[in-house]
Short mmCIF file of C-alpha atoms in Angstrom, two decimals:
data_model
loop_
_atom_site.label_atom_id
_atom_site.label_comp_id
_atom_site.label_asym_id
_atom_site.label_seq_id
_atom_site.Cartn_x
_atom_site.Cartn_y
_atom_site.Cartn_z
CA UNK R 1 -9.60 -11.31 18.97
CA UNK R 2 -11.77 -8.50 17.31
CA UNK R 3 -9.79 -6.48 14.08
CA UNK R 4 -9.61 -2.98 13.08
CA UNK R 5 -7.89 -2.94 9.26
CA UNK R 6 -6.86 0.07 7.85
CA UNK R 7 -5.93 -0.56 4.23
CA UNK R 8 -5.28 1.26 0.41
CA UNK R 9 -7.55 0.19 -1.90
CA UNK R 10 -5.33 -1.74 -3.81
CA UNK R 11 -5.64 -4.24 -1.45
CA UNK R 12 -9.16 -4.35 -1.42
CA UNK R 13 -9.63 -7.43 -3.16
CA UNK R 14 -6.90 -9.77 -1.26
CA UNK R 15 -7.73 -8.39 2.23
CA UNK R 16 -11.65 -8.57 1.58
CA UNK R 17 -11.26 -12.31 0.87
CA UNK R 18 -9.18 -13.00 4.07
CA UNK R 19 -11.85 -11.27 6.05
CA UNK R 20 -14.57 -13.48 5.22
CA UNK R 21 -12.80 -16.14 5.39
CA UNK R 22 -11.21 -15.22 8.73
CA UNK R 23 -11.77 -17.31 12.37
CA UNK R 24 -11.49 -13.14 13.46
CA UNK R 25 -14.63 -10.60 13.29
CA UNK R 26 -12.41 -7.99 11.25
CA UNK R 27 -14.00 -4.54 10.38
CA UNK R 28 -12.15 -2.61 7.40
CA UNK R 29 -11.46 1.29 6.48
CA UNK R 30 -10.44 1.61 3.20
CA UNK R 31 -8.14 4.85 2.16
CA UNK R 32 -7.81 5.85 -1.56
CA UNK R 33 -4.55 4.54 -3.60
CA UNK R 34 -2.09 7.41 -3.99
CA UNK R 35 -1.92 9.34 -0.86
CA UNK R 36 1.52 8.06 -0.43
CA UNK R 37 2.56 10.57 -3.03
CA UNK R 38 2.13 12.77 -0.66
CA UNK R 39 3.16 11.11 2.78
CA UNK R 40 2.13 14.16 4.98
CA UNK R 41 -1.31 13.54 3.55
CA UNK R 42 -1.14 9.65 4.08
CA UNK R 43 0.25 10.08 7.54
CA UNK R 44 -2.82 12.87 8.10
CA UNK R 45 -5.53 10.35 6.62
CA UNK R 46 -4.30 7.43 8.85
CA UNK R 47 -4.35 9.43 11.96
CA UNK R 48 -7.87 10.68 11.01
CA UNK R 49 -8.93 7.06 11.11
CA UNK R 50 -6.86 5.80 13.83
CA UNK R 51 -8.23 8.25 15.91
CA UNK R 52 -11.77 7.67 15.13
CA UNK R 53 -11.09 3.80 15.78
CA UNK R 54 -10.70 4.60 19.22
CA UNK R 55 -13.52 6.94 19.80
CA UNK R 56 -15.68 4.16 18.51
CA UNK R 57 -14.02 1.71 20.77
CA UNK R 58 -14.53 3.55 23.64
CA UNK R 59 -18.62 3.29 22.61
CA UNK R 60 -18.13 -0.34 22.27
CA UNK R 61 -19.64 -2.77 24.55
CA UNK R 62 -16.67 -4.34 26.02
CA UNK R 63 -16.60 -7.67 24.64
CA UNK R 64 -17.01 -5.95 21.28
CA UNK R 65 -14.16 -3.91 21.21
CA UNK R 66 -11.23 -3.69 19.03
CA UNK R 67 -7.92 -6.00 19.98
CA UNK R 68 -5.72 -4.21 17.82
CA UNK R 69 -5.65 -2.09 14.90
CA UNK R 70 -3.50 -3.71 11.33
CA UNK R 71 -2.32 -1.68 8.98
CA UNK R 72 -2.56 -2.19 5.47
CA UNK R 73 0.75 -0.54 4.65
CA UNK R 74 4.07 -0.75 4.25
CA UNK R 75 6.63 2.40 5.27
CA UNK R 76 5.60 3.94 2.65
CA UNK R 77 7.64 6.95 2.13
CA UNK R 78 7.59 7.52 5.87
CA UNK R 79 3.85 7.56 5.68
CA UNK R 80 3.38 5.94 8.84
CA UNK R 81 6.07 7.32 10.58
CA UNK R 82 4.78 9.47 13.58
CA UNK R 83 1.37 7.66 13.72
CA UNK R 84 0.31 7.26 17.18
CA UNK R 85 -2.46 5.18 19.25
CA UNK R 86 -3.76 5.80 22.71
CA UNK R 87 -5.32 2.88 24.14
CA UNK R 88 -4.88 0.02 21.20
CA UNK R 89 -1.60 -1.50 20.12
CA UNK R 90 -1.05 -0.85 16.01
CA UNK R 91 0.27 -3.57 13.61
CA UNK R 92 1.94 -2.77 11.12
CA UNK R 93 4.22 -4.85 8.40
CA UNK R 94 7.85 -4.48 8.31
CA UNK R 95 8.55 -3.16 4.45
CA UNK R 96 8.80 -0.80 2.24
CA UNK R 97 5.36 -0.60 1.01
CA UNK R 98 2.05 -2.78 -0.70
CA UNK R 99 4.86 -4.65 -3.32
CA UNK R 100 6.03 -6.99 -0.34
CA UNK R 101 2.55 -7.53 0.62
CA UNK R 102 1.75 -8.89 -2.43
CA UNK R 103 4.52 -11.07 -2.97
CA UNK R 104 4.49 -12.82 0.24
CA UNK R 105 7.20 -11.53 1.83
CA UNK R 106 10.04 -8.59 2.03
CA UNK R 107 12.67 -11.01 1.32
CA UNK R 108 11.15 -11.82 -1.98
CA UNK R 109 10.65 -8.56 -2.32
CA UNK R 110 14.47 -7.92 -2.19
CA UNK R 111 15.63 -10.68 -4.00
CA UNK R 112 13.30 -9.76 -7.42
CA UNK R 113 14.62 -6.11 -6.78
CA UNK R 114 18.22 -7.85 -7.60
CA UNK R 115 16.63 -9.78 -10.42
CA UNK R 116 14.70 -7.14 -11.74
CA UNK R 117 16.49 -4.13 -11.40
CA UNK R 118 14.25 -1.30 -12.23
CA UNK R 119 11.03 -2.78 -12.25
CA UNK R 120 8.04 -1.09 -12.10
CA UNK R 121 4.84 -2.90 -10.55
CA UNK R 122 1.52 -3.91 -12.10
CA UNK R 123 -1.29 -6.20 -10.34
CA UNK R 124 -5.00 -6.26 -10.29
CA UNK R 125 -5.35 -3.57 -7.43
CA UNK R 126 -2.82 -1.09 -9.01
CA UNK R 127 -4.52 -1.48 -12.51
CA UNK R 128 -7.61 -1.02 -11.22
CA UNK R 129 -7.36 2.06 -8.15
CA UNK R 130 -3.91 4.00 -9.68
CA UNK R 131 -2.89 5.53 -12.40
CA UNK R 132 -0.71 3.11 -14.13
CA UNK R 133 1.56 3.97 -17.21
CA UNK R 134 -0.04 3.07 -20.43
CA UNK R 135 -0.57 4.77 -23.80
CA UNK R 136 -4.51 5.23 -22.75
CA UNK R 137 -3.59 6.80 -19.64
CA UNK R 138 -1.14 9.48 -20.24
CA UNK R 139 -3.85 10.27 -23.19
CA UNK R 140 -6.51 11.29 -20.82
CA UNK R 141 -4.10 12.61 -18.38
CA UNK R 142 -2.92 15.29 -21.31
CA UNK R 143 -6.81 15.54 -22.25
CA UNK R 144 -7.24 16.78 -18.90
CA UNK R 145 -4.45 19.24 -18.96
CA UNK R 146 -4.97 20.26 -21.89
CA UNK R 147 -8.84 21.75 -21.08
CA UNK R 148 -7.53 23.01 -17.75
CA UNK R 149 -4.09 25.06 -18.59
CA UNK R 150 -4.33 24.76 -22.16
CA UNK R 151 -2.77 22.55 -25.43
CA UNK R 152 1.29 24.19 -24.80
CA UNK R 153 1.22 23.47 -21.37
CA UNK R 154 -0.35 20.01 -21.55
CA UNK R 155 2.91 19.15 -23.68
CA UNK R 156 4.92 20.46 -20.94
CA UNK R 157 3.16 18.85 -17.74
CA UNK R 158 3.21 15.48 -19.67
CA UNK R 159 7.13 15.85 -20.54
CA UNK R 160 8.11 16.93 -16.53
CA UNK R 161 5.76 13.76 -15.79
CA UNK R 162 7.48 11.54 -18.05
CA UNK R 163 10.67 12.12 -17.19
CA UNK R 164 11.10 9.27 -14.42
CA UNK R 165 9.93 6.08 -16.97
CA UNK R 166 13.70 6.49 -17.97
CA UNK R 167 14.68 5.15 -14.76
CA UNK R 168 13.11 1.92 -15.55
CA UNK R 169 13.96 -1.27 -17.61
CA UNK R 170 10.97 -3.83 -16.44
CA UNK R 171 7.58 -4.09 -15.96
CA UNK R 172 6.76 -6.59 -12.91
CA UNK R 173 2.78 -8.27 -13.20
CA UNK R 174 1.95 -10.11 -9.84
CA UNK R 175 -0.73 -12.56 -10.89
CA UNK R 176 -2.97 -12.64 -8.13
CA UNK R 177 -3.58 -15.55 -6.23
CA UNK R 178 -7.23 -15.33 -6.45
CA UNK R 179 -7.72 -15.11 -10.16
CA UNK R 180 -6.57 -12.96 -12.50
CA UNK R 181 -8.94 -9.96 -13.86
CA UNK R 182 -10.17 -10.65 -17.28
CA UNK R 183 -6.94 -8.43 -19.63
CA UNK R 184 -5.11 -7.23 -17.17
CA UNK R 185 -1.80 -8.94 -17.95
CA UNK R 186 -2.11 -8.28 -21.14
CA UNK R 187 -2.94 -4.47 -20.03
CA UNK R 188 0.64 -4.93 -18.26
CA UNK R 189 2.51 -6.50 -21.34
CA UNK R 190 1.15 -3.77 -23.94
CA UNK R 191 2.62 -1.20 -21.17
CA UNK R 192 5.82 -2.93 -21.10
CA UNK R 193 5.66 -3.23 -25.06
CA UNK R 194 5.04 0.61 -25.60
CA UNK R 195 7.60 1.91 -23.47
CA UNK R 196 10.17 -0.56 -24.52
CA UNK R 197 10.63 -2.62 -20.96
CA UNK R 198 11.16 -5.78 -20.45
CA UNK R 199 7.99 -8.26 -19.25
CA UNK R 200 8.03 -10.76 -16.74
CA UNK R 201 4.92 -12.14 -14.64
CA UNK R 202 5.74 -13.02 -10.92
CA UNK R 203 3.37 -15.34 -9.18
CA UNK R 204 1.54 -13.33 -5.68
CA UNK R 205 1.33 -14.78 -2.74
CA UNK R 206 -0.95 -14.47 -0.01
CA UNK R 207 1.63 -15.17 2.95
CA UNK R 208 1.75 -11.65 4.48
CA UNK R 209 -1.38 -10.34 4.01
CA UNK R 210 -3.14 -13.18 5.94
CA UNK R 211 -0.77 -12.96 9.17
CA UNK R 212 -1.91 -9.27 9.17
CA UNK R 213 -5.45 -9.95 8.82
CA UNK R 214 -4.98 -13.60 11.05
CA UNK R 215 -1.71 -13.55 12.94
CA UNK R 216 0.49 -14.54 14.51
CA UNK R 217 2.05 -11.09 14.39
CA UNK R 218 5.82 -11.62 14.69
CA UNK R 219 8.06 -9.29 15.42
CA UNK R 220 10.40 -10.25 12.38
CA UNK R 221 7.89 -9.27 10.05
CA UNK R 222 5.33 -6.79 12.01
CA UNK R 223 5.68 -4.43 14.11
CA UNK R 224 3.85 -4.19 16.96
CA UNK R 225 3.09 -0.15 18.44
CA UNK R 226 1.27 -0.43 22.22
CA UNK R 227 -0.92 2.20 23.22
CA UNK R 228 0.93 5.48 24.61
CA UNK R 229 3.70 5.10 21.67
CA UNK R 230 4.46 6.21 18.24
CA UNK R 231 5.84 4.51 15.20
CA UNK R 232 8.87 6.03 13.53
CA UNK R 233 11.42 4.57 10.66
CA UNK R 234 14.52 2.84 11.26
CA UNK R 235 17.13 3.34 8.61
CA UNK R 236 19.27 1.30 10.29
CA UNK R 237 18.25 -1.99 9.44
CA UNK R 238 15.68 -3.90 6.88
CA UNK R 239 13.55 -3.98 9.96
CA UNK R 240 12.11 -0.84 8.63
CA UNK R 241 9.97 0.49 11.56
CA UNK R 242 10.18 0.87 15.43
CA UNK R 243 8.16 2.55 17.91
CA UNK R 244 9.23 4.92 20.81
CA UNK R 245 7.44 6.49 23.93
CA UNK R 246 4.93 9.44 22.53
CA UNK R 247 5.29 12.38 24.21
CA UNK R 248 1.67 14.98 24.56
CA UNK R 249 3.49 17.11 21.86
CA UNK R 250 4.66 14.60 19.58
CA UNK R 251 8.01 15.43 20.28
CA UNK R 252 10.90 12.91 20.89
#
């Protein structure tokens, strides 16, 4: 088997590690953390690199091409819904998004979410490739609006920005399996301390990330898109994702 990995940054760390250590050549493409805000944009950018994949395949002597493409993501907010492939089957995990990946698994996943309820997540990746809540951050966040639209609308743009942290009672640090980065759970604790949440540290696990990058690639946790389909999300069940015919327009 030869890999394609498309992954977010803040998995950089986890996924690089597999790779070398991997009985798999793997080859990565790495996407910037936070297009997901914007799922259009995430679906765009994975296209974009899916696409060029398979151009490069095609150059490929043929006992150097590609097996299959992983992704590196969850659903996503529907991020990866309508991604396509036209000549290698896509893998992609069957959750939400990058918090399962973490943790091992979507069932542990779902039961902290009972635990935990309202829990925001922390790790090393998230600290160190997204904007995280902390006192230092929303500082230079309103230093930055402030020199672009001015000190009256900073105040504003920071209050319509802050308005969500109500919504949640927990902060959630998943200590990496590899080592955690020198002040980063304490980073995580002086969050939870300054916005009056609740701390608890939650031991990651390297479970799911290493059947993406090593297999096997069951269909309970991964789905599996062949060539000539496209992946779309299924409400209808915590199997998240499933993939139907494609059609030259992209139409069902």
């Amino acid at each position: 088997m030869r890999l394609a990995l498309a992954g977010c940054m803040v998995m950089n760390r986890e996924i690089c590690h597999l790779i070398a250590e991997s009985r798999y050549p793997v080859r990565a493409w790495w996407l910037r953390q936070g297009l997901h805000d914007t799922p259009d944009h995430l679906r765009a950018a994975l296209q974009r690199v899916l696409d060029e994949i398979e151009h490069e395949n095609e150059a490929l002597p043929e006992h150097l091409r590609f097996t299959a493409i992983a992704l590196a993501y969850g659903l996503c907010s529907n991020g990866v819904a309508g991604l396509r492939s036209r000549s290698i089957p896509v893998i992609v995990p069957r959750c939400d998004d990058c918090i399962s990946l973490f943790l091992g698994s979507a069932g542990r996943y779902r039961e902290l979410f009972r635990e935990m309820p309202g829990a925001y997540w922390y790790n090393n990746g998230w600290i160190e490739q997204a904007f995280t809540p902390s006192k230092e951050n929303y500082a230079r966040r309103r230093e930055e609006y402030a020199a672009r639209y001015g000190e009256e609308n900073a105040d504003f743009l920071m209050e319509c920005e802050s308005g969500w942290m109500g919504r949640y009672q927990c902060c959630g640090f998943i200590a990496s399996p590899l080592g955690d980065r020198e002040g980063y759970e304490a980073y995580a604790r002086q969050a939870a301390e300054d916005f009056g949440w609740q701390f608890r540290r939650v031991e990651g696990r390297m479970d799911y990330l290493d059947a993406l990058v090593n297999g096997p690639w069951d269909d309970a946790r991964f789905l599996t898109c062949p060539p000539h389909c496209r992946i779309e999300a299924d409400a209808s069940s915590d199997r998240k994702l499933r993939c139907v015919p494609d059609t030259p327009d992209g139409q069902p």
